[in-house]
Coordinates of C-alpha atoms in Angstrom, one line a residue:
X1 CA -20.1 94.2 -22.9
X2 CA -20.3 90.6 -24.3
X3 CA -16.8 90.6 -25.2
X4 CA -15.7 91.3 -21.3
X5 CA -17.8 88.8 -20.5
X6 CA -16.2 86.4 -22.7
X7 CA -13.2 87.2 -21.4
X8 CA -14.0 87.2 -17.8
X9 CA -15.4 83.9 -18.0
X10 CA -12.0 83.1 -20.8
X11 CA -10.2 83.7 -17.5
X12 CA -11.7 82.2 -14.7
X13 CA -11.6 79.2 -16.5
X14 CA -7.9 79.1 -17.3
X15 CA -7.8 79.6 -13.4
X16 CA -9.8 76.7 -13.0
X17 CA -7.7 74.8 -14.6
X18 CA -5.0 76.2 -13.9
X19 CA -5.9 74.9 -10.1
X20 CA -6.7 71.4 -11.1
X21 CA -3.4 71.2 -12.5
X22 CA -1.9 72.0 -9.7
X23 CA -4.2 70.1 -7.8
X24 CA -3.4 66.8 -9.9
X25 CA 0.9 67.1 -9.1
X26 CA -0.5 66.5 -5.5
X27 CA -3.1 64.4 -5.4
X28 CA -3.3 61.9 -8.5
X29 CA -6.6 59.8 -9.2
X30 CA -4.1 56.5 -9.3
X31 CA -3.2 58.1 -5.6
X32 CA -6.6 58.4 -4.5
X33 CA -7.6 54.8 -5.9
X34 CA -4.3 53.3 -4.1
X35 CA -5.2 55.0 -0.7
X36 CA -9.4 54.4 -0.7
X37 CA -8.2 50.5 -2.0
X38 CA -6.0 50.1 0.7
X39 CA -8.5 51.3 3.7
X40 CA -11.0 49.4 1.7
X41 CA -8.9 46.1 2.2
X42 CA -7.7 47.0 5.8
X43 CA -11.5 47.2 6.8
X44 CA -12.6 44.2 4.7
X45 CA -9.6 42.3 6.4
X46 CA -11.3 42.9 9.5
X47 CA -15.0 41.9 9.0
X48 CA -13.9 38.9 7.2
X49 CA -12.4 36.6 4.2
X50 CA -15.6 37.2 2.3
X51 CA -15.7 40.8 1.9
X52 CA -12.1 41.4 1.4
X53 CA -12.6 39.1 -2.0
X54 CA -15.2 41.1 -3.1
X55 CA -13.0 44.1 -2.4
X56 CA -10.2 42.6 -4.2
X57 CA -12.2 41.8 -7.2
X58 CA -14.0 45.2 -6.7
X59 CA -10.6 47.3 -7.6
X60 CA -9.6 44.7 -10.3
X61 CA -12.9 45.2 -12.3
X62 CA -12.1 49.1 -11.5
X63 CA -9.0 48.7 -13.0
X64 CA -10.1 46.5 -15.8
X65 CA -12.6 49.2 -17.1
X66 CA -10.2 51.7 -16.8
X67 CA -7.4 49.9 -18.8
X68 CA -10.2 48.5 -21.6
X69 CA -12.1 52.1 -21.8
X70 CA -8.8 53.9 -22.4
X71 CA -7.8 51.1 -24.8
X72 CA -11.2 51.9 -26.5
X73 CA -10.9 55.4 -27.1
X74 CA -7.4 54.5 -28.7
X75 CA -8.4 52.7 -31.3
X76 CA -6.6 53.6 -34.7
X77 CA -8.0 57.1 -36.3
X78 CA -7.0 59.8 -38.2
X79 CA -6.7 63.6 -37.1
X80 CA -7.2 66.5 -39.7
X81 CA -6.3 70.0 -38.1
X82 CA -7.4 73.0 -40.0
X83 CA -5.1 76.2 -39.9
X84 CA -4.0 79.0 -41.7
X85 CA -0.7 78.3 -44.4
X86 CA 1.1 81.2 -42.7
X87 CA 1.9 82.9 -39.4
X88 CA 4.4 84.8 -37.3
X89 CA 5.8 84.4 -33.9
X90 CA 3.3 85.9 -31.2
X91 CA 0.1 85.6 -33.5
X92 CA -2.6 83.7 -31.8
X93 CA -3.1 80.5 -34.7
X94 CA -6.4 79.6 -34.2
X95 CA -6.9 75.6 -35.2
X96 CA -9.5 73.1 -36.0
X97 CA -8.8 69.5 -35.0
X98 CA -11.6 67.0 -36.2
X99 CA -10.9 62.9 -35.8
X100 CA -12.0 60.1 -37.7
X101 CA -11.9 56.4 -36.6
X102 CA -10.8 54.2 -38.9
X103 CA -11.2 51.2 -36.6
X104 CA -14.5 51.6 -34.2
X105 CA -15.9 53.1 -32.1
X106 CA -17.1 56.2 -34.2
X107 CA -17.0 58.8 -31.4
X108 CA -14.7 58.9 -28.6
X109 CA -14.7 60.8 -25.4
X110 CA -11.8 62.6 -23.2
X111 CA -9.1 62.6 -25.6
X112 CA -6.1 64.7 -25.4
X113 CA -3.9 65.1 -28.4
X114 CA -0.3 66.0 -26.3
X115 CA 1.7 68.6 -28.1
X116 CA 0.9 67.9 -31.3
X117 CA 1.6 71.2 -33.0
X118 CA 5.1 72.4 -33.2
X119 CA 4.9 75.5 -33.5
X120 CA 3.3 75.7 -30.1
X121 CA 4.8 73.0 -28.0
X122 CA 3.8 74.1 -25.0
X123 CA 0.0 73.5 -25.8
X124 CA -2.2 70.2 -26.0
X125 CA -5.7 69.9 -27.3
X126 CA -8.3 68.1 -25.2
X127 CA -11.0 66.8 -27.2
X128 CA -13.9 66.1 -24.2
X129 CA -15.6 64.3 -27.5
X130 CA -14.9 64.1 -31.2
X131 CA -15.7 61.7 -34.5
X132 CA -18.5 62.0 -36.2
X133 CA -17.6 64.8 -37.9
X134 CA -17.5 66.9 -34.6
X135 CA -14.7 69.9 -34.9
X136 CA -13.5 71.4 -31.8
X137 CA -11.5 75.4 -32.0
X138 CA -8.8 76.4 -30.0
X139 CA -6.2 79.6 -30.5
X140 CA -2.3 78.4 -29.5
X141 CA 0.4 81.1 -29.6
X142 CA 2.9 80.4 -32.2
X143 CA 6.2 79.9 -30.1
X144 CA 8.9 78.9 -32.9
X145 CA 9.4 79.8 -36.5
X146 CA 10.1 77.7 -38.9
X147 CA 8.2 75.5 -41.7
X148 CA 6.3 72.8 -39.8
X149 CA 4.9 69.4 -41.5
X150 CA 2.4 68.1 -39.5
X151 CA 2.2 64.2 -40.2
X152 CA 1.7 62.5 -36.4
X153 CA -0.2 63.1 -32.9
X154 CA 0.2 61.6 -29.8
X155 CA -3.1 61.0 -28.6
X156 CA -3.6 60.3 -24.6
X157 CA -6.5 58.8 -22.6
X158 CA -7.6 57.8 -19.0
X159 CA -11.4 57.4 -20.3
X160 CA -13.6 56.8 -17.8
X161 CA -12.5 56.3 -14.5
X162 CA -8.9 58.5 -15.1
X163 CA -7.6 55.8 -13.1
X164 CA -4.9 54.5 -16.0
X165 CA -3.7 56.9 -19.0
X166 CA -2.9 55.1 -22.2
X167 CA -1.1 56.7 -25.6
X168 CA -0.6 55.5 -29.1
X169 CA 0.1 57.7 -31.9
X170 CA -2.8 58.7 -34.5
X171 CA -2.0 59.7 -37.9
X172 CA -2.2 63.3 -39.0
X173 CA -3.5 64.2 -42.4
X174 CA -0.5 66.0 -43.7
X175 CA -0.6 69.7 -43.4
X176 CA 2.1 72.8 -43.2
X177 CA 2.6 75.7 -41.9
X178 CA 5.3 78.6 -42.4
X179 CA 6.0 80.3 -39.4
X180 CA 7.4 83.8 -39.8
X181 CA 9.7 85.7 -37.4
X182 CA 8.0 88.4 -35.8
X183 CA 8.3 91.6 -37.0
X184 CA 8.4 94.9 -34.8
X185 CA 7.2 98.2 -35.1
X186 CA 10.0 100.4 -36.6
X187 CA 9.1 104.4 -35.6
X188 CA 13.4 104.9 -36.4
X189 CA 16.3 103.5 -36.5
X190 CA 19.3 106.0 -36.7
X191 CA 22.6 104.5 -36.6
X192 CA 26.2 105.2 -38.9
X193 CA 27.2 108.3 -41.4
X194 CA 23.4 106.2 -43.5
X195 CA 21.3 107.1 -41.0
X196 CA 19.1 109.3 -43.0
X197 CA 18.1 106.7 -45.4
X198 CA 17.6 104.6 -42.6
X199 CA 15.3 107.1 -40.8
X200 CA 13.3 106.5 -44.5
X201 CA 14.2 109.2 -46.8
X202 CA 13.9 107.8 -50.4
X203 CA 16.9 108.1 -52.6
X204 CA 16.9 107.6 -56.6
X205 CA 16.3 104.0 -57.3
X206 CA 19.7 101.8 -57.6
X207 CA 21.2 102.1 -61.1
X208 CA 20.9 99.7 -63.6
X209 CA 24.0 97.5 -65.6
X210 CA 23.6 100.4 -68.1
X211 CA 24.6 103.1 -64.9
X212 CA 27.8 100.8 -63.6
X213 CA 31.3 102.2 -64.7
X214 CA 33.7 99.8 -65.5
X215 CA 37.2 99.8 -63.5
X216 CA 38.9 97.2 -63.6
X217 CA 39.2 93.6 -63.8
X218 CA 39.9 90.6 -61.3
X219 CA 39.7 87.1 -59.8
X220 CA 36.5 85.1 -59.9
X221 CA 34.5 84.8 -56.7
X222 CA 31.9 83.1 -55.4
X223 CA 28.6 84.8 -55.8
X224 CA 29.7 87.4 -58.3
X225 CA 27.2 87.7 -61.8
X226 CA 28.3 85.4 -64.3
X227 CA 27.5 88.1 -67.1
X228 CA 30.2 89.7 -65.7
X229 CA 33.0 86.8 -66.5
X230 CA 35.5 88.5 -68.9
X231 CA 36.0 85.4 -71.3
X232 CA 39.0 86.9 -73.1
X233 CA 41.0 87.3 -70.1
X234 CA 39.8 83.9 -68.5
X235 CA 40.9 82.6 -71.4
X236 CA 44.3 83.9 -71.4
X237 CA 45.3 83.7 -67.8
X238 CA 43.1 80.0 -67.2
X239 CA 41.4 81.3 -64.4
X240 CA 37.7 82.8 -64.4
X241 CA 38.2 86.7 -64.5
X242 CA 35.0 89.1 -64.1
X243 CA 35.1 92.9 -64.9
X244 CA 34.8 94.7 -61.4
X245 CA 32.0 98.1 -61.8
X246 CA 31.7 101.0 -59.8
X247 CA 28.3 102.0 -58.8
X248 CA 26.4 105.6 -58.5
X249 CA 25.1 106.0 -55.1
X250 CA 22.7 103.6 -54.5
X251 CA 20.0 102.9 -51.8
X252 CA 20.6 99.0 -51.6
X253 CA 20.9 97.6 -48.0
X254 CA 22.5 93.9 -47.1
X255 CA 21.9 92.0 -44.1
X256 CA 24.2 89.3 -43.3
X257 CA 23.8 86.4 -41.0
X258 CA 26.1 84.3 -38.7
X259 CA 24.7 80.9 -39.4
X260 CA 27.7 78.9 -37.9
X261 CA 26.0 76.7 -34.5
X262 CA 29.6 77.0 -32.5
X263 CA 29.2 80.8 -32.2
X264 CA 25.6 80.8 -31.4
X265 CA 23.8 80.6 -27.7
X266 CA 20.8 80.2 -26.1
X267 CA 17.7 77.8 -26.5
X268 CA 14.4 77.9 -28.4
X269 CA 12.8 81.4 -28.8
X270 CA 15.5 82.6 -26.5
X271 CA 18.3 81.7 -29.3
X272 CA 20.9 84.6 -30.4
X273 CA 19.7 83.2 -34.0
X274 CA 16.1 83.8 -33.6
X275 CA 17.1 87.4 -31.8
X276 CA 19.0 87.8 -35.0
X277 CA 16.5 86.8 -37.4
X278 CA 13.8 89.1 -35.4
X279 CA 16.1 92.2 -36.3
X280 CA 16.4 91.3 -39.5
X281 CA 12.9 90.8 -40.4
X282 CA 11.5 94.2 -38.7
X283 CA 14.7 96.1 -40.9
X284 CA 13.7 94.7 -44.3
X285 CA 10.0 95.2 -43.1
X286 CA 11.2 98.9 -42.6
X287 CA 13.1 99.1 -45.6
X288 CA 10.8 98.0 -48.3
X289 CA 8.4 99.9 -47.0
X290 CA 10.7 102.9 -47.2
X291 CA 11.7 102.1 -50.9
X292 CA 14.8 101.0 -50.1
X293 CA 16.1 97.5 -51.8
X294 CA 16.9 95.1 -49.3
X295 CA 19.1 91.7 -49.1
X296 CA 19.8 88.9 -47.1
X297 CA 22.8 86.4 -47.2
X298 CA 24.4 84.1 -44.6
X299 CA 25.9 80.9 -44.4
X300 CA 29.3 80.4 -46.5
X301 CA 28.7 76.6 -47.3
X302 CA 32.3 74.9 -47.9
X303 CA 31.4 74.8 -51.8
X304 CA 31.3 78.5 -51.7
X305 CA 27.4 78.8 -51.7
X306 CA 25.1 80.9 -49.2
X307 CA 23.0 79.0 -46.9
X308 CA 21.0 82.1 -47.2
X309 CA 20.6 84.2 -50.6
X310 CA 18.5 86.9 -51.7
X311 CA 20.2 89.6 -53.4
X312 CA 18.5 92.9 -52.5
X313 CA 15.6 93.9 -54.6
X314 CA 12.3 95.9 -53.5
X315 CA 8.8 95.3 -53.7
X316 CA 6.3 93.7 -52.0
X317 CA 6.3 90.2 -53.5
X318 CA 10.3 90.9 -52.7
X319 CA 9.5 90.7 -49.1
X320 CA 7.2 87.8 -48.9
X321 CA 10.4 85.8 -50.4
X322 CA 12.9 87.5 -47.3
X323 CA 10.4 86.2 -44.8
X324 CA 9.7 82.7 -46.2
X325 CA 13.4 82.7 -45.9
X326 CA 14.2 84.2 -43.4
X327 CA 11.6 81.3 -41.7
X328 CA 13.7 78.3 -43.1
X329 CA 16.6 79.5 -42.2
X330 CA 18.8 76.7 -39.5
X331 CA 22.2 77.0 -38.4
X332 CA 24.4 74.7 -39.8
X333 CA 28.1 74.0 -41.1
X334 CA 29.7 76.8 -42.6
X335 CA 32.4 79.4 -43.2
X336 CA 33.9 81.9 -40.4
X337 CA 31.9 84.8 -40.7
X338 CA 34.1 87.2 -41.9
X339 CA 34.7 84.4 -44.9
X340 CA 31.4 85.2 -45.6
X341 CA 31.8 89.2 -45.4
X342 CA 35.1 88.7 -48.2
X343 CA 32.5 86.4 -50.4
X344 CA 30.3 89.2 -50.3
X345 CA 32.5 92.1 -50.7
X346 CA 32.7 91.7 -54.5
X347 CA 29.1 92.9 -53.6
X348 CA 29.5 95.8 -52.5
X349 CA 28.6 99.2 -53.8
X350 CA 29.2 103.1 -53.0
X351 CA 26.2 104.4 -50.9
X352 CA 25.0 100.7 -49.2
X353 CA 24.4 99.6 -46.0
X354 CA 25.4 96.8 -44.3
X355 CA 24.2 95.0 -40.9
X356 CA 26.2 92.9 -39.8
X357 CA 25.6 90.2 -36.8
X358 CA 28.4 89.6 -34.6
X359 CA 27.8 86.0 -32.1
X360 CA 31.6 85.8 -31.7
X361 CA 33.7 86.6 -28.6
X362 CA 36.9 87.3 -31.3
X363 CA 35.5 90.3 -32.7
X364 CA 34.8 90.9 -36.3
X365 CA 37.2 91.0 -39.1
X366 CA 35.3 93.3 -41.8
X367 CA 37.2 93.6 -44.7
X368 CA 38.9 96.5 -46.6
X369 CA 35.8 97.1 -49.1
X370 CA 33.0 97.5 -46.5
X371 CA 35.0 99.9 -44.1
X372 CA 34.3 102.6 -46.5
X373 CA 30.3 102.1 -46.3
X374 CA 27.4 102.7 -44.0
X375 CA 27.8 99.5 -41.7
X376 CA 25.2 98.9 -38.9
X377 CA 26.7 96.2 -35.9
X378 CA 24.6 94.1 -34.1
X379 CA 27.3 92.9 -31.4
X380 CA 25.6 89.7 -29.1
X381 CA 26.7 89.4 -25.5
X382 CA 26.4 85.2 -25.9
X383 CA 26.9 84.2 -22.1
X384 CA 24.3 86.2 -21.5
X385 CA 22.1 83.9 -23.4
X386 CA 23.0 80.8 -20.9
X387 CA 21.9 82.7 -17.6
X388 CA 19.0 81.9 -16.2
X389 CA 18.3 84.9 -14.4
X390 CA 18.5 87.2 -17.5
X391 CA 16.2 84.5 -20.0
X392 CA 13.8 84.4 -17.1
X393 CA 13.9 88.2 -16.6
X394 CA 10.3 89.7 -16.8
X395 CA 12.0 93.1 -17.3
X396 CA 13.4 94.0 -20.5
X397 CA 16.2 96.4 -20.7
X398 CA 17.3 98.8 -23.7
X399 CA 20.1 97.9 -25.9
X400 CA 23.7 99.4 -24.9
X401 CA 24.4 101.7 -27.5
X402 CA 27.8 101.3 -29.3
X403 CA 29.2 103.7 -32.1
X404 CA 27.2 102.2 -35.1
X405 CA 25.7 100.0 -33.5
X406 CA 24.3 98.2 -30.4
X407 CA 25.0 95.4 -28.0
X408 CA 22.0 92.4 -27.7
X409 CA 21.2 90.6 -24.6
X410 CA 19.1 88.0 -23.5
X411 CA 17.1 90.3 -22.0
X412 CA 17.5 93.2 -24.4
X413 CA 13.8 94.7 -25.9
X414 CA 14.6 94.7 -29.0
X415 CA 11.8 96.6 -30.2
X416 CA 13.1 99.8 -27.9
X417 CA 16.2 99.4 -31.0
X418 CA 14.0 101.6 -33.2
X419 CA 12.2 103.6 -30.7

């Protein structure tokens, strides 16, 4: 009973607020002072030369006190937020801001601190008084992932008449946080001749060096083991030659990543990469949880290293290090994409799956080693992602199914993938 109360009084005042914002695009206090000062001097200009002065120096002093007490509440300080080291997109982060002035006065009144957490950009924290060790509490939806360094606020004030708003920039105590993509509930995910180990039956664990077959050897490339390096051959030949294995059956799954900016779309949280990285996340979830050993790769720098690298392995512990990568992770410079898929197909192994993420209007070249195995395609219709209609759609629609795979929109729910 208490808690509907909370909430009923949550929400009418977010609607009260929500009103005197709308309130303030129409009818500003500088507005209100500019019209009552101006029928103030038309009246005084009519009884007389005395009373219009004292009009005149009336709104000055007004506007004195407005300028000095916002000045005043800006004095240099220093703002520690409290908040947890980790979170994922969607989570309500609930922080602690507290301000110390390092210059006087010791408490200040009707501060706002104007987007100062990045991971929520959209929200501000108003601060009706703080120093003196007061804390004040708010919850802010995290918005964007990534790993945020917190080192500066703008801090905004109109204190006391709200007549003039000043801003200067406060220093932040340094503090991080790791935003995580979210992850969705997985109930299935059926897709390609794998599709029972995807569904979550266990297979035998992956084989050991000791259960590899030797069949030949060949050229060096980048990302294979170095143990593997055949130093009699490199020797003779004066090239780096590694010893090539097959594998038994193994239940090892890769997910590779288009990191390259020109083929990706979209804005913010409504990004093809972040739609990507979203899939990604809720599969390895899935996976680890299923036994299987998962792996993530992406990004073919020009020196022949992954952006992105974490060769598949299971466990817990395993899937903390996917999502703290999987939170870093920017687009940048790189390789084609199906560069990336021939540097990895020294890789691959009899009985693994592969997900691949297509951004590209070209198609996908895969090469000759993965057409044998279990590959999953996550094919992105990228002009969706610049129209407006479909990234402001309230209504989500299902994925278009494709054989092995399935076709991602802007407006695509992705959890109804593994539903």
């Amino acid at each position: 009973m208490a808690s509907a109360r909370e909430d009923r009084g949550q929400s009418v005042a977010s609607a009260d607020l929500a009103g005197l914002a709308a309130l303030d695009r129409y009818l500003s206090v500088p507005l209100v002072f500019g019209l009552l000062s101006a029928a103030a001097f038309l009246i005084a200009w009519n009884r007389g030369i005395a009373l219009m002065h004292a009009v005149l120096a009336l709104c000055a002093g007004i506007a004195a006190v407005s300028i000095a007490g916002a000045w005043w509440m800006l004095r240099p300080a220093r703002v520690r937020f409290a908040l947890p080291r980790e979170a994922s997109v969607g989570d309500l982060v609930t922080v602690s801001t507290s301000v110390e002035a390092t210059r006087g006065p010791r408490r200040r009144w009707l501060v706002e601190l104007v987007a100062p957490l990045p991971f929520a950009p959209s929200g501000n924290v108003f601060l009706s008084s703080c120093g003196d060790g007061e804390v004040a509490t708010a919850r802010f939806a995290a918005e964007r992932r990534g790993v945020f360094a917190l080192a500066g606020a703008l801090a905004r004030s109109a204190y006391p008449v709200g007549l003039f708003a000043l801003r200067r920039r406060w220093a932040v105590e340094p503090v991080e946080i790791t935003i995580f993509p979210r992850v969705l509930p997985v109930e299935r995910f059926s897709v390609g001749a794998g599709s029972a180990r995807l569904a979550g039956e266990l297979e035998r664990p992956s084989p050991s060096l000791g259960q590899e077959f030797f069949r030949e050897v060949r050229d060096y490339r980048s990302g294979d083991n170095p143990r593997h390096i055949h130093w009699r051959s490199s020797a003779h030949h004066g090239r780096l030659i590694v010893r090539q294995f097959d594998a038994i059956a193994t239940s090892e799954t890769w997910n590779v990543l288009d990191l390259d900016p020109s083929v990706h779309a979209g804005a913010g949280a409504s990004h093809t990469l972040e739609y990507a990285l979203e899939l990604a996340a809720s599969l390895a979830s899935y996976r680890v949880r299923s036994g299987v050993r998962c792996g993530m790769a992406g990004g073919l720098r020009p020196d022949g290293t992954f952006a992105l690298w974490r060769p598949p392995e299971a466990g817990s512990t395993h899937f903390q290090a996917l999502m703290y990568a999987l939170a870093g992770v920017r687009v940048e410079r790189c390789a084609d994409y199906a560069d990336a898929l021939s540097a990895l197909a020294g890789h691959a192994r009899r009985g693994q799956q592969w997900v691949l993420f297509n951004h590209g209007t070209r198609g996908m070249r895969i090469p000759p080693e993965l057409r044998g195995e279990d590959v999953v395609r996550f094919d992105f219709d990228t002009p969706s992602f610049e129209d407006p209609d479909r990234l402001s759609s309230a209504v989500r629609q299902p994925p278009r199914r494709l054989p092995g795979g399935f076709v991602i929109a802007a407006d695509t729910d992705l959890a109804a993938v593994f539903r």
